[in-house]
Amino acid sequence: MKIDVFLTAEEVKQKEISNSNVIVIDVLRATSVMVTAIAHGVSKIYPYESIEEVREASLTSSFCILCGERKGLKIEGFDYGNSPLEYQTEKIKNREMFMTTTNGTRALSNIKGKNNKIWIASFLNISTVLSFLEKEEKDCIIVCAGTENHFSLDDALCAGMLVEKLENYEKTDIALALEQIAKTSINVKESLKNTKHYRYLKSIGLEKDLEFCCHLNTYPLLLEYKRETNSIFAVTK
């Protein structure tokens, strides 16, 4: 079994992936929001690349919420933004969530290939994802969403923490490099606080989001993305 890592949503768009477990990471903040929303009762999440797609698709649901961001801020006319703290409420229970973000939902849209299983990872559910992968017997591809087509250390650190523990996999050079990043990290927040994307989100008043997204293993959830229905949901493994 092999494990490889793509560092941006744009990079994965250029590749054909087949017969693999694909792990999508957008720590700040899309996959952290997905995990939190499902944990607090959202039934399914439908991710889209554009705002227009969300508005159109949501017309098919009578019990939905519109969620997402551009430049880190809530989209005008949407119910929720991209803050995981917003989703810690009973108001979202049993709702269908239609979502678009700058990086995370685009990463999902860009995955191409056949016979893949696609999963959602963040620091918030990292141990659950790890436990699942340790039992698998197929190749693994980790997709870091990155930030506007650039490398982002937050996603890379999360990927490296997965790679570090997956001892039964043959690791590419990129995977090994991220493993070394993880090994030198003592504290997630301290490792990320000086990064460009972290500093930007902090500058627009989202420091509480950042602290929350850096927590480890808040929710023991495994989330699958099913391309056929364009939906994300919790599964039991």
mmCIF file of C-alpha atoms in Angstrom:
data_model
loop_
_atom_site.group_PDB
_atom_site.id
_atom_site.type_symbol
_atom_site.label_atom_id
_atom_site.label_comp_id
_atom_site.label_asym_id
_atom_site.label_seq_id
_atom_site.Cartn_x
_atom_site.Cartn_y
_atom_site.Cartn_z
ATOM 1 C CA MET A 1 0.000 0.000 0.000
ATOM 2 C CA LYS A 2 1.187 3.493 -0.836
ATOM 3 C CA ILE A 3 0.409 6.901 0.616
ATOM 4 C CA ASP A 4 0.864 10.165 -1.258
ATOM 5 C CA VAL A 5 -0.122 13.785 -0.628
ATOM 6 C CA PHE A 6 -1.324 16.560 -2.926
ATOM 7 C CA LEU A 7 -0.613 19.988 -1.486
ATOM 8 C CA THR A 8 -3.369 22.087 -3.114
ATOM 9 C CA ALA A 9 -6.831 21.751 -4.616
ATOM 10 C CA GLU A 10 -5.409 22.820 -7.980
ATOM 11 C CA GLU A 11 -2.732 20.107 -7.910
ATOM 12 C CA VAL A 12 -5.264 17.310 -7.493
ATOM 13 C CA LYS A 13 -7.266 18.683 -10.437
ATOM 14 C CA GLN A 14 -4.417 17.684 -12.744
ATOM 15 C CA LYS A 15 -4.330 14.050 -11.558
ATOM 16 C CA GLU A 16 -6.385 10.914 -12.072
ATOM 17 C CA ILE A 17 -6.864 8.952 -8.842
ATOM 18 C CA SER A 18 -8.236 5.409 -8.815
ATOM 19 C CA ASN A 19 -8.856 2.581 -6.345
ATOM 20 C CA SER A 20 -7.794 4.644 -3.337
ATOM 21 C CA ASN A 21 -8.964 6.064 -0.066
ATOM 22 C CA VAL A 22 -8.860 9.821 -0.636
ATOM 23 C CA ILE A 23 -8.634 12.017 2.451
ATOM 24 C CA VAL A 24 -9.591 15.679 1.996
ATOM 25 C CA ILE A 25 -8.260 18.233 4.498
ATOM 26 C CA ASP A 26 -9.127 21.916 4.845
ATOM 27 C CA VAL A 27 -8.366 22.586 8.500
ATOM 28 C CA LEU A 28 -9.025 26.352 8.303
ATOM 29 C CA ARG A 29 -11.926 25.874 8.050
ATOM 30 C CA ALA A 30 -14.143 23.861 5.706
ATOM 31 C CA THR A 31 -13.514 20.301 6.896
ATOM 32 C CA SER A 32 -13.565 21.473 10.520
ATOM 33 C CA VAL A 33 -17.003 22.969 9.831
ATOM 34 C CA MET A 34 -18.211 19.785 8.140
ATOM 35 C CA VAL A 35 -17.242 17.633 11.108
ATOM 36 C CA THR A 36 -18.757 20.078 13.601
ATOM 37 C CA ALA A 37 -22.013 20.448 11.667
ATOM 38 C CA ILE A 38 -22.541 16.688 11.389
ATOM 39 C CA ALA A 39 -21.683 16.303 15.091
ATOM 40 C CA HIS A 40 -24.434 18.774 15.947
ATOM 41 C CA GLY A 41 -27.141 17.134 13.907
ATOM 42 C CA VAL A 42 -26.896 18.147 10.253
ATOM 43 C CA SER A 43 -28.147 15.154 8.262
ATOM 44 C CA LYS A 44 -26.125 15.682 5.075
ATOM 45 C CA ILE A 45 -23.822 18.266 3.552
ATOM 46 C CA TYR A 46 -23.906 19.073 -0.158
ATOM 47 C CA PRO A 47 -20.652 20.810 -1.187
ATOM 48 C CA TYR A 48 -20.463 23.024 -4.271
ATOM 49 C CA GLU A 49 -17.756 25.047 -5.935
ATOM 50 C CA SER A 50 -19.816 28.167 -6.652
ATOM 51 C CA ILE A 51 -22.358 30.346 -4.861
ATOM 52 C CA GLU A 52 -24.753 30.026 -7.791
ATOM 53 C CA GLU A 53 -24.676 26.218 -7.593
ATOM 54 C CA VAL A 54 -25.589 26.337 -3.907
ATOM 55 C CA ARG A 55 -28.531 28.664 -4.485
ATOM 56 C CA GLU A 56 -29.869 26.548 -7.355
ATOM 57 C CA ALA A 57 -29.379 23.161 -5.668
ATOM 58 C CA SER A 58 -30.963 24.324 -2.414
ATOM 59 C CA LEU A 59 -34.262 24.897 -4.224
ATOM 60 C CA THR A 60 -34.758 21.114 -4.193
ATOM 61 C CA SER A 61 -34.784 20.986 -0.375
ATOM 62 C CA SER A 62 -37.467 22.326 1.939
ATOM 63 C CA PHE A 63 -35.424 21.920 5.134
ATOM 64 C CA CYS A 64 -31.994 23.249 4.310
ATOM 65 C CA ILE A 65 -29.441 25.844 5.343
ATOM 66 C CA LEU A 66 -27.095 27.752 3.048
ATOM 67 C CA CYS A 67 -23.546 27.962 4.319
ATOM 68 C CA GLY A 68 -20.205 29.234 3.152
ATOM 69 C CA GLU A 69 -17.649 31.982 2.769
ATOM 70 C CA ARG A 70 -15.615 34.074 0.418
ATOM 71 C CA LYS A 71 -12.405 35.652 1.712
ATOM 72 C CA GLY A 72 -13.251 34.120 5.091
ATOM 73 C CA LEU A 73 -16.524 36.039 5.477
ATOM 74 C CA LYS A 74 -20.123 34.825 5.329
ATOM 75 C CA ILE A 75 -21.751 35.080 1.914
ATOM 76 C CA GLU A 76 -24.514 37.664 1.699
ATOM 77 C CA GLY A 77 -27.939 36.046 1.994
ATOM 78 C CA PHE A 78 -26.617 32.763 3.401
ATOM 79 C CA ASP A 79 -27.726 31.397 6.778
ATOM 80 C CA TYR A 80 -24.269 30.584 8.125
ATOM 81 C CA GLY A 81 -20.662 31.328 7.316
ATOM 82 C CA ASN A 82 -17.631 29.086 7.682
ATOM 83 C CA SER A 83 -17.161 29.284 11.444
ATOM 84 C CA PRO A 84 -17.404 25.907 13.209
ATOM 85 C CA LEU A 85 -18.632 27.702 16.322
ATOM 86 C CA GLU A 86 -21.793 28.787 14.463
ATOM 87 C CA TYR A 87 -22.791 25.159 14.074
ATOM 88 C CA GLN A 88 -22.860 24.324 17.768
ATOM 89 C CA THR A 89 -26.602 24.897 17.899
ATOM 90 C CA GLU A 90 -29.823 22.888 17.966
ATOM 91 C CA LYS A 91 -31.140 24.984 15.070
ATOM 92 C CA ILE A 92 -29.246 22.901 12.515
ATOM 93 C CA LYS A 93 -30.487 19.505 13.715
ATOM 94 C CA ASN A 94 -31.783 17.289 10.883
ATOM 95 C CA ARG A 95 -31.154 20.054 8.342
ATOM 96 C CA GLU A 96 -29.558 19.535 4.950
ATOM 97 C CA MET A 97 -26.576 21.845 4.501
ATOM 98 C CA PHE A 98 -25.634 23.346 1.126
ATOM 99 C CA MET A 99 -22.082 24.647 1.302
ATOM 100 C CA THR A 100 -19.463 26.499 -0.719
ATOM 101 C CA THR A 101 -16.023 27.690 0.392
ATOM 102 C CA THR A 102 -12.953 29.187 -1.227
ATOM 103 C CA ASN A 103 -10.772 26.085 -0.912
ATOM 104 C CA GLY A 104 -12.359 23.037 0.724
ATOM 105 C CA THR A 105 -15.408 22.422 -1.439
ATOM 106 C CA ARG A 106 -13.312 23.123 -4.535
ATOM 107 C CA ALA A 107 -10.864 20.412 -3.489
ATOM 108 C CA LEU A 108 -13.739 17.925 -3.385
ATOM 109 C CA SER A 109 -14.940 19.037 -6.826
ATOM 110 C CA ASN A 110 -11.469 18.612 -8.310
ATOM 111 C CA ILE A 111 -11.001 14.937 -7.418
ATOM 112 C CA LYS A 112 -11.123 12.768 -10.547
ATOM 113 C CA GLY A 113 -10.941 9.020 -11.055
ATOM 114 C CA LYS A 114 -12.755 5.748 -10.448
ATOM 115 C CA ASN A 115 -13.408 3.377 -7.552
ATOM 116 C CA ASN A 116 -12.342 5.812 -4.851
ATOM 117 C CA LYS A 117 -13.681 6.287 -1.354
ATOM 118 C CA ILE A 118 -13.483 9.916 -0.248
ATOM 119 C CA TRP A 119 -13.253 10.932 3.407
ATOM 120 C CA ILE A 120 -13.189 14.188 5.373
ATOM 121 C CA ALA A 121 -10.415 14.933 7.873
ATOM 122 C CA SER A 122 -9.477 17.713 10.281
ATOM 123 C CA PHE A 123 -7.713 17.929 13.609
ATOM 124 C CA LEU A 124 -11.155 17.582 15.200
ATOM 125 C CA ASN A 125 -11.586 13.974 13.989
ATOM 126 C CA ILE A 126 -8.029 12.962 13.133
ATOM 127 C CA SER A 127 -7.829 9.881 15.380
ATOM 128 C CA THR A 128 -11.039 8.429 13.952
ATOM 129 C CA VAL A 129 -9.739 8.851 10.404
ATOM 130 C CA LEU A 130 -6.417 7.330 11.438
ATOM 131 C CA SER A 131 -8.071 4.294 13.040
ATOM 132 C CA PHE A 132 -10.032 3.697 9.851
ATOM 133 C CA LEU A 133 -6.970 3.936 7.594
ATOM 134 C CA GLU A 134 -4.943 1.582 9.775
ATOM 135 C CA LYS A 135 -7.448 -1.187 8.970
ATOM 136 C CA GLU A 136 -7.575 -0.541 5.234
ATOM 137 C CA GLU A 137 -5.698 -2.440 2.530
ATOM 138 C CA LYS A 138 -5.733 0.027 -0.349
ATOM 139 C CA ASP A 139 -3.646 3.016 -1.392
ATOM 140 C CA CYS A 140 -4.249 6.344 0.316
ATOM 141 C CA ILE A 141 -4.151 9.810 -1.236
ATOM 142 C CA ILE A 142 -4.329 12.835 1.043
ATOM 143 C CA VAL A 143 -5.584 16.043 -0.575
ATOM 144 C CA CYS A 144 -4.679 19.274 1.192
ATOM 145 C CA ALA A 145 -7.021 22.034 0.021
ATOM 146 C CA GLY A 146 -4.372 24.699 0.495
ATOM 147 C CA THR A 147 -5.170 28.406 0.339
ATOM 148 C CA GLU A 148 -6.118 29.861 -3.042
ATOM 149 C CA ASN A 149 -3.898 27.394 -4.929
ATOM 150 C CA HIS A 150 -0.957 27.776 -2.568
ATOM 151 C CA PHE A 151 0.611 25.454 0.009
ATOM 152 C CA SER A 152 -0.879 25.896 3.480
ATOM 153 C CA LEU A 153 0.928 24.610 6.554
ATOM 154 C CA ASP A 154 -2.275 23.941 8.511
ATOM 155 C CA ASP A 155 -3.433 21.300 6.035
ATOM 156 C CA ALA A 156 0.091 19.946 5.613
ATOM 157 C CA LEU A 157 0.531 19.490 9.356
ATOM 158 C CA CYS A 158 -2.726 17.556 9.625
ATOM 159 C CA ALA A 159 -1.684 15.389 6.674
ATOM 160 C CA GLY A 160 1.734 14.821 8.224
ATOM 161 C CA MET A 161 0.184 13.700 11.488
ATOM 162 C CA LEU A 162 -1.760 11.050 9.592
ATOM 163 C CA VAL A 163 1.271 9.941 7.578
ATOM 164 C CA GLU A 164 3.418 9.685 10.702
ATOM 165 C CA LYS A 165 1.129 7.092 12.296
ATOM 166 C CA LEU A 166 0.454 5.019 9.173
ATOM 167 C CA GLU A 167 3.464 2.751 9.458
ATOM 168 C CA ASN A 168 2.232 0.039 7.086
ATOM 169 C CA TYR A 169 2.198 2.317 4.040
ATOM 170 C CA GLU A 170 4.972 2.960 1.539
ATOM 171 C CA LYS A 171 5.420 6.738 1.654
ATOM 172 C CA THR A 172 6.313 9.120 -1.171
ATOM 173 C CA ASP A 173 8.912 11.834 -0.648
ATOM 174 C CA ILE A 174 6.169 14.429 -0.168
ATOM 175 C CA ALA A 175 4.511 12.240 2.453
ATOM 176 C CA LEU A 176 7.847 11.765 4.221
ATOM 177 C CA ALA A 177 8.469 15.526 4.201
ATOM 178 C CA LEU A 178 5.116 16.202 5.849
ATOM 179 C CA GLU A 179 5.802 13.440 8.349
ATOM 180 C CA GLN A 180 8.927 15.345 9.398
ATOM 181 C CA ILE A 181 6.880 18.514 9.837
ATOM 182 C CA ALA A 182 4.516 16.623 12.124
ATOM 183 C CA LYS A 183 7.351 15.148 14.146
ATOM 184 C CA THR A 184 8.753 18.603 14.914
ATOM 185 C CA SER A 185 5.371 20.014 15.957
ATOM 186 C CA ILE A 186 4.750 19.964 19.699
ATOM 187 C CA ASN A 187 1.570 22.050 19.714
ATOM 188 C CA VAL A 188 -0.780 22.603 16.775
ATOM 189 C CA LYS A 189 -1.646 26.220 17.531
ATOM 190 C CA GLU A 190 1.967 27.184 18.182
ATOM 191 C CA SER A 191 2.995 25.564 14.909
ATOM 192 C CA LEU A 192 0.425 27.504 12.905
ATOM 193 C CA LYS A 193 0.103 30.901 14.590
ATOM 194 C CA ASN A 194 2.624 32.640 12.318
ATOM 195 C CA THR A 195 1.370 31.192 9.036
ATOM 196 C CA LYS A 196 -0.166 33.464 6.408
ATOM 197 C CA HIS A 197 -3.698 32.019 6.428
ATOM 198 C CA TYR A 198 -3.848 31.826 10.235
ATOM 199 C CA ARG A 199 -2.776 35.467 10.507
ATOM 200 C CA TYR A 200 -5.334 36.543 7.900
ATOM 201 C CA LEU A 201 -8.231 34.831 9.654
ATOM 202 C CA LYS A 202 -7.090 36.301 12.956
ATOM 203 C CA SER A 203 -7.001 39.770 11.368
ATOM 204 C CA ILE A 204 -10.707 39.541 10.449
ATOM 205 C CA GLY A 205 -11.703 38.589 13.985
ATOM 206 C CA LEU A 206 -11.765 34.796 13.812
ATOM 207 C CA GLU A 207 -9.277 33.928 16.552
ATOM 208 C CA LYS A 208 -11.821 31.780 18.434
ATOM 209 C CA ASP A 209 -12.367 29.757 15.267
ATOM 210 C CA LEU A 210 -8.638 29.213 14.957
ATOM 211 C CA GLU A 211 -8.301 27.968 18.511
ATOM 212 C CA PHE A 212 -11.227 25.590 18.038
ATOM 213 C CA CYS A 213 -9.933 24.196 14.735
ATOM 214 C CA CYS A 214 -6.581 23.388 16.370
ATOM 215 C CA HIS A 215 -8.160 21.071 18.956
ATOM 216 C CA LEU A 216 -7.446 17.369 18.549
ATOM 217 C CA ASN A 217 -10.134 14.679 18.544
ATOM 218 C CA THR A 218 -13.137 16.737 19.597
ATOM 219 C CA TYR A 219 -15.519 14.570 17.572
ATOM 220 C CA PRO A 220 -15.072 10.790 17.000
ATOM 221 C CA LEU A 221 -16.670 10.921 13.562
ATOM 222 C CA LEU A 222 -15.873 9.417 10.177
ATOM 223 C CA LEU A 223 -17.371 11.414 7.316
ATOM 224 C CA GLU A 224 -17.662 10.102 3.772
ATOM 225 C CA TYR A 225 -18.174 12.113 0.606
ATOM 226 C CA LYS A 226 -20.196 10.240 -2.009
ATOM 227 C CA ARG A 227 -19.656 11.701 -5.466
ATOM 228 C CA GLU A 228 -22.743 10.020 -6.957
ATOM 229 C CA THR A 229 -25.034 12.033 -4.688
ATOM 230 C CA ASN A 230 -22.601 14.901 -4.014
ATOM 231 C CA SER A 231 -23.207 14.426 -0.299
ATOM 232 C CA ILE A 232 -21.214 14.164 2.922
ATOM 233 C CA PHE A 233 -22.524 12.094 5.826
ATOM 234 C CA ALA A 234 -21.358 10.226 8.909
ATOM 235 C CA VAL A 235 -20.643 6.498 8.645
ATOM 236 C CA THR A 236 -20.034 3.807 11.231
ATOM 237 C CA LYS A 237 -16.900 1.690 10.801
#
